[in-house]
XYZ file of C-alpha atoms in Angstrom:
396
model
C 0.000 0.000 0.000
C 1.350 3.417 -0.971
C 1.010 6.798 0.690
C -0.534 7.882 3.966
C -4.263 7.924 4.523
C -7.060 7.963 7.071
C -10.147 5.803 6.656
C -13.323 6.660 8.528
C -16.935 6.152 7.547
C -19.757 7.133 9.904
C -22.640 5.365 8.128
C -24.533 2.718 10.056
C -25.861 0.148 7.581
C -29.046 -1.855 8.113
C -29.100 -4.658 5.541
C -31.975 -7.044 4.850
C -35.752 -7.216 4.746
C -36.629 -5.927 8.252
C -37.064 -2.344 7.077
C -39.794 -1.291 9.527
C -37.781 -2.429 12.557
C -34.466 -1.104 11.226
C -35.803 2.296 10.205
C -37.502 2.857 13.541
C -34.258 1.958 15.294
C -32.349 4.489 13.172
C -34.913 7.273 13.567
C -34.862 7.166 17.377
C -31.531 9.014 17.381
C -32.796 12.190 15.651
C -35.097 15.124 16.325
C -38.804 15.491 15.749
C -39.073 17.114 12.301
C -38.052 15.074 9.247
C -37.805 16.220 5.641
C -38.834 13.198 3.544
C -37.219 13.438 0.101
C -38.158 11.207 -2.821
C -38.533 11.184 -6.597
C -41.396 10.752 -9.001
C -43.743 8.802 -6.778
C -42.918 5.171 -7.596
C -42.371 4.563 -3.882
C -46.096 5.169 -3.427
C -47.136 2.530 -5.967
C -44.738 -0.146 -4.719
C -45.557 0.229 -1.010
C -42.217 1.640 0.155
C -43.747 5.020 0.988
C -46.328 3.443 3.311
C -43.636 1.482 5.172
C -41.504 4.600 5.645
C -44.426 6.778 6.757
C -45.484 4.098 9.246
C -42.012 4.076 10.807
C -41.926 7.873 10.927
C -45.340 8.111 12.615
C -44.575 5.339 15.105
C -41.414 7.157 16.186
C -43.364 10.394 16.676
C -41.883 12.346 13.782
C -43.424 15.373 12.111
C -43.046 14.872 8.360
C -42.378 17.541 5.731
C -42.406 16.091 2.209
C -40.289 17.089 -0.770
C -41.050 15.041 -3.887
C -40.117 15.285 -7.545
C -36.362 14.798 -7.324
C -35.381 13.850 -10.852
C -32.513 11.781 -12.237
C -29.599 14.203 -12.622
C -31.096 16.591 -10.016
C -31.024 20.187 -11.153
C -29.720 23.368 -9.571
C -33.241 24.794 -9.596
C -34.537 21.789 -7.657
C -31.597 22.011 -5.248
C -32.425 25.624 -4.415
C -36.058 24.672 -3.833
C -34.996 22.037 -1.305
C -32.520 24.330 0.436
C -35.212 26.949 0.974
C -37.736 24.393 2.273
C -35.271 22.761 4.691
C -34.183 26.151 6.027
C -37.712 27.508 6.472
C -38.945 24.321 8.140
C -35.785 24.000 10.283
C -35.825 20.214 9.961
C -33.834 17.907 12.224
C -33.170 15.139 9.689
C -33.346 14.664 5.925
C -34.535 11.157 5.004
C -33.825 10.316 1.369
C -35.905 7.451 -0.035
C -34.697 6.454 -3.488
C -31.537 5.897 -5.502
C -28.349 7.844 -5.919
C -29.930 10.984 -7.341
C -32.258 11.376 -4.357
C -29.488 10.746 -1.827
C -27.014 12.996 -3.678
C -29.645 15.713 -3.749
C -30.381 15.366 -0.039
C -26.709 15.887 0.835
C -26.729 19.040 -1.267
C -29.784 20.324 0.586
C -28.175 19.452 3.924
C -25.028 21.375 2.979
C -26.843 24.417 1.623
C -29.733 24.906 4.030
C -27.759 26.921 6.565
C -25.039 28.265 4.293
C -25.056 32.044 4.018
C -24.356 32.445 0.314
C -24.600 30.715 -3.055
C -24.294 26.998 -2.283
C -23.771 26.012 -5.940
C -20.793 28.328 -6.410
C -19.228 27.599 -3.045
C -19.601 23.830 -2.809
C -19.737 22.612 -6.414
C -17.953 25.155 -8.600
C -15.305 26.087 -6.016
C -15.302 22.629 -4.341
C -15.206 24.063 -0.808
C -16.250 22.288 2.376
C -18.782 23.718 4.839
C -17.142 25.793 7.554
C -16.586 23.904 10.837
C -19.142 26.077 12.619
C -21.838 25.804 9.917
C -24.940 23.855 10.864
C -25.324 20.671 8.789
C -28.601 18.747 8.728
C -27.964 15.014 9.199
C -28.986 12.757 6.308
C -30.303 9.188 6.388
C -31.378 7.022 3.474
C -33.621 4.170 2.435
C -32.066 2.788 -0.735
C -34.246 1.688 -3.670
C -31.661 1.509 -6.468
C -28.191 -0.014 -6.210
C -25.489 1.769 -8.170
C -23.994 5.003 -6.942
C -22.860 4.046 -3.442
C -24.297 7.379 -2.314
C -25.741 5.609 0.732
C -22.240 5.412 2.256
C -20.255 8.287 0.764
C -20.191 12.079 0.577
C -20.841 12.399 -3.142
C -23.411 14.838 -4.496
C -23.853 15.471 -8.227
C -25.955 18.444 -9.366
C -26.736 19.667 -12.892
C -26.903 23.305 -13.977
C -29.208 22.856 -16.989
C -28.803 26.416 -18.229
C -25.021 26.201 -18.543
C -24.878 22.456 -19.335
C -22.709 21.713 -16.305
C -23.001 18.503 -14.313
C -20.687 18.766 -11.322
C -19.887 16.317 -8.554
C -18.771 17.344 -5.092
C -17.449 14.740 -2.652
C -18.198 16.185 0.760
C -16.348 15.213 3.919
C -17.636 13.019 6.693
C -20.230 15.508 7.981
C -22.328 14.990 4.834
C -21.992 11.206 4.614
C -25.348 9.614 5.555
C -25.576 8.782 9.251
C -27.524 5.629 8.472
C -28.735 3.750 5.421
C -31.395 1.050 5.213
C -30.673 -1.470 2.448
C -33.406 -3.941 1.496
C -32.594 -5.793 -1.749
C -36.305 -6.426 -2.317
C -36.794 -2.675 -2.733
C -34.868 -2.915 -6.007
C -37.139 -5.598 -7.516
C -39.654 -3.179 -9.016
C -37.045 -1.199 -10.981
C -37.345 -1.252 -14.764
C -34.692 -3.466 -16.347
C -32.804 -0.558 -17.917
C -32.441 1.165 -14.534
C -31.150 -2.006 -12.934
C -28.611 -2.424 -15.743
C -27.527 1.224 -15.525
C -26.932 0.758 -11.806
C -24.900 -2.389 -12.402
C -22.623 -0.611 -14.825
C -22.267 2.400 -12.534
C -20.937 0.013 -9.879
C -18.460 -1.541 -12.316
C -17.225 1.864 -13.410
C -16.665 2.995 -9.821
C -14.460 -0.011 -9.194
C -12.494 0.281 -12.449
C -11.801 3.984 -11.988
C -10.077 3.196 -8.694
C -8.441 0.011 -10.004
C -6.814 1.342 -13.185
C -3.897 3.185 -11.608
C -0.448 2.111 -10.535
C 1.179 -1.315 -10.735
C 2.131 -1.778 -7.084
C 0.996 -4.812 -5.068
C -1.963 -3.086 -3.417
C -4.470 -4.873 -1.194
C -7.069 -2.452 -2.529
C -6.688 -3.988 -6.008
C -7.278 -7.526 -4.750
C -10.493 -6.354 -3.091
C -11.514 -4.600 -6.311
C -10.961 -7.744 -8.366
C -13.165 -9.760 -6.035
C -15.919 -7.162 -6.213
C -15.783 -7.066 -10.028
C -15.898 -10.854 -10.332
C -18.864 -11.035 -7.976
C -20.659 -8.239 -9.824
C -20.214 -9.881 -13.227
C -21.525 -13.213 -11.913
C -24.527 -11.660 -10.134
C -25.356 -9.378 -13.077
C -25.701 -12.374 -15.372
C -28.223 -13.919 -12.994
C -30.115 -10.678 -12.368
C -30.659 -9.731 -16.024
C -32.322 -13.117 -16.579
C -34.102 -13.297 -13.210
C -34.521 -9.764 -11.809
C -36.192 -11.014 -8.607
C -33.393 -13.382 -7.671
C -32.769 -12.232 -4.098
C -29.226 -13.550 -3.847
C -28.092 -11.812 -7.035
C -29.808 -8.535 -6.187
C -28.508 -8.578 -2.600
C -24.961 -9.149 -3.863
C -25.310 -6.272 -6.328
C -26.613 -3.949 -3.606
C -23.771 -4.837 -1.233
C -21.106 -4.519 -3.949
C -22.453 -1.057 -4.873
C -21.981 0.149 -1.316
C -18.407 -1.123 -1.030
C -17.463 0.025 -4.510
C -17.632 3.676 -3.510
C -17.404 4.091 0.250
C -13.729 5.075 -0.364
C -12.262 1.809 0.988
C -10.857 0.405 -2.269
C -9.387 3.743 -3.304
C -7.106 4.023 -0.283
C -3.414 4.121 -1.106
C -4.083 4.691 -4.794
C -4.036 7.407 -7.402
C -7.423 7.270 -9.121
C -8.654 7.996 -12.636
C -12.189 9.410 -12.816
C -12.110 10.589 -16.431
C -14.842 8.147 -17.512
C -17.115 9.794 -14.946
C -16.086 13.296 -15.981
C -16.880 12.627 -19.648
C -20.116 10.816 -18.757
C -21.240 13.706 -16.547
C -20.845 16.113 -19.439
C -22.679 13.791 -21.821
C -25.486 13.665 -19.261
C -25.604 17.457 -19.070
C -26.070 17.634 -22.866
C -28.428 14.684 -23.370
C -29.980 13.869 -19.952
C -28.746 10.316 -20.525
C -29.031 7.913 -17.609
C -25.712 8.117 -15.781
C -24.849 4.411 -15.873
C -25.582 4.252 -19.593
C -23.345 7.249 -20.281
C -20.561 5.463 -18.405
C -21.000 2.207 -20.319
C -21.146 4.047 -23.653
C -17.795 5.770 -23.179
C -15.804 3.197 -21.162
C -14.454 0.903 -23.898
C -13.381 3.860 -26.039
C -11.669 5.538 -23.075
C -9.824 2.446 -21.890
C -8.663 1.587 -25.410
C -7.270 5.112 -25.630
C -5.153 4.781 -22.464
C -4.403 1.056 -22.837
C -0.775 1.364 -23.899
C 0.047 3.580 -20.921
C -1.043 0.940 -18.378
C -0.700 -2.357 -20.235
C 0.460 -4.343 -17.224
C -2.633 -3.479 -15.169
C -5.008 -4.016 -18.102
C -3.407 -7.409 -18.736
C -3.976 -8.318 -15.071
C -7.605 -7.199 -15.452
C -7.970 -9.635 -18.362
C -6.368 -12.545 -16.502
C -7.948 -12.138 -13.088
C -11.354 -10.545 -13.711
C -12.258 -12.123 -17.042
C -10.171 -15.318 -16.651
C -8.628 -14.954 -20.114
C -5.789 -17.467 -20.633
C -2.417 -15.722 -20.822
C -0.173 -18.458 -22.244
C 1.683 -17.310 -25.347
C 0.258 -13.770 -25.211
C 1.955 -10.437 -24.659
C 0.628 -7.946 -22.132
C -0.583 -5.863 -25.071
C -2.631 -8.744 -26.484
C -4.080 -9.648 -23.101
C -4.919 -6.041 -22.302
C -6.827 -5.656 -25.553
C -8.728 -8.903 -24.975
C -9.715 -7.662 -21.516
C -11.324 -4.551 -22.960
C -13.051 -6.715 -25.579
C -14.455 -8.840 -22.734
C -15.673 -5.706 -20.954
C -17.385 -4.457 -24.102
C -18.997 -7.844 -24.732
C -20.322 -7.889 -21.164
C -21.734 -4.368 -21.597
C -23.714 -5.638 -24.578
C -24.656 -8.882 -22.825
C -26.371 -7.136 -19.918
C -28.046 -4.592 -22.202
C -26.100 -1.442 -21.321
C -25.298 1.244 -23.909
C -22.131 0.500 -25.884
C -21.820 3.763 -27.847
C -22.768 7.386 -27.324
C -24.920 7.690 -30.453
C -27.737 5.746 -28.756
C -27.706 8.398 -26.017
C -28.386 11.187 -28.504
C -24.835 12.476 -28.954
C -24.141 13.832 -32.433
C -20.979 14.956 -34.239
C -21.730 18.628 -33.707
C -21.752 18.162 -29.895
C -18.276 16.685 -29.558
C -16.188 19.851 -29.350
C -18.519 21.455 -26.819
C -18.689 18.297 -24.683
C -14.887 18.190 -24.659
C -14.633 21.891 -23.863
C -16.843 21.593 -20.760
C -15.416 18.345 -19.350
C -13.228 18.545 -16.244
C -9.771 17.190 -17.051
C -7.686 14.639 -15.170
C -6.355 11.168 -15.779
C -4.428 8.259 -14.359
C -1.997 6.499 -16.647
C -2.263 9.508 -18.988
C -3.265 13.104 -18.346
C -6.155 13.763 -20.728
C -6.472 16.844 -22.955
C -9.532 18.312 -24.675
C -8.221 16.903 -27.965
C -7.997 13.458 -26.367
C -11.632 13.676 -25.279
C -12.739 14.506 -28.812
C -10.844 11.447 -30.094
C -12.432 9.218 -27.441
C -15.902 10.559 -28.217
C -15.374 9.991 -31.930
C -14.310 6.406 -31.293
C -17.475 5.727 -29.290
C -19.675 7.528 -31.798
C -18.407 5.525 -34.759
C -18.404 2.195 -32.895
C -22.106 1.602 -33.495
C -21.724 2.337 -37.204
C -18.733 0.000 -37.490
C -20.655 -2.808 -35.825
C -23.724 -2.634 -38.070
């Protein structure tokens, strides 16, 4: 393991089907007024809303509701929530939903008692709340496995007007205090949302894995998580109500991005940066934007990290290595990734997301730059986008 680091995560996880009991246990530790945050209302049709309300009432909570949180939550919606939470002076924000709802709730918690423009301060300038600023605690009931937002400080908000989708990873004060994880709550998701979540998980792991060539314990953990995810995904796409597969996927999602596997490592989040910008232009589902750009991105940087990509092929995809160079193995590993993307039904090129040739320069110009094995330029992003855009045409 390289470098010096501290690992601390304050989230208490309740895993399994005893949601009513677990949620009541979690709620006992917080004040009377709760801001209940959720999305388009599917939690009302599938019974989750009734279970949550029952727990809130039985623990004596006063409930203020904030619905309508959309995928890729917007700056306008964020400001609405900040104003409501401040005016109501709530004691807890309870997010019921997937990553967008939980991300959004952290943003509201950070901004409610900030004296200024929360968007500029926290997202554009990437600042942390001042030590003396009041932060509303956040809890979650997870209904979609993918982002890991239930156990991290991430919050992604979209400025629709300026086509900016920006992530802020807050410190420990904004990490959920508790999260209730019932795999059965993911059963009612449409297939495409389940698949998008699965690929989001895979991308989180790869973006921490593809850096360095040292003998890092974090990489061995990552390989195990990826192997488990691939196996469970193949069961889940055929049998979406298979509890074992869905419970594995939910648990992997949490550990993929609670910062554990990134410790001691330089990380490469360029796939996420490009996908965020694609989402800002097209409103594409986040996991699908990731899957559409991944193969093109990793082929672009392949030669700069051949040894690690060859290991990925051998260990994760179990590709025989006898008689092959690292370069050959590395390429076969990316082929295996792309084949799996297609197998589970995720997007394999950006054209299906609505990206056109005339968007490429602007997408590149508004993407935050970084890299791992190679520092990426705007020109590199255009080349990667072009490769993904033409991939569908080449495969017809």
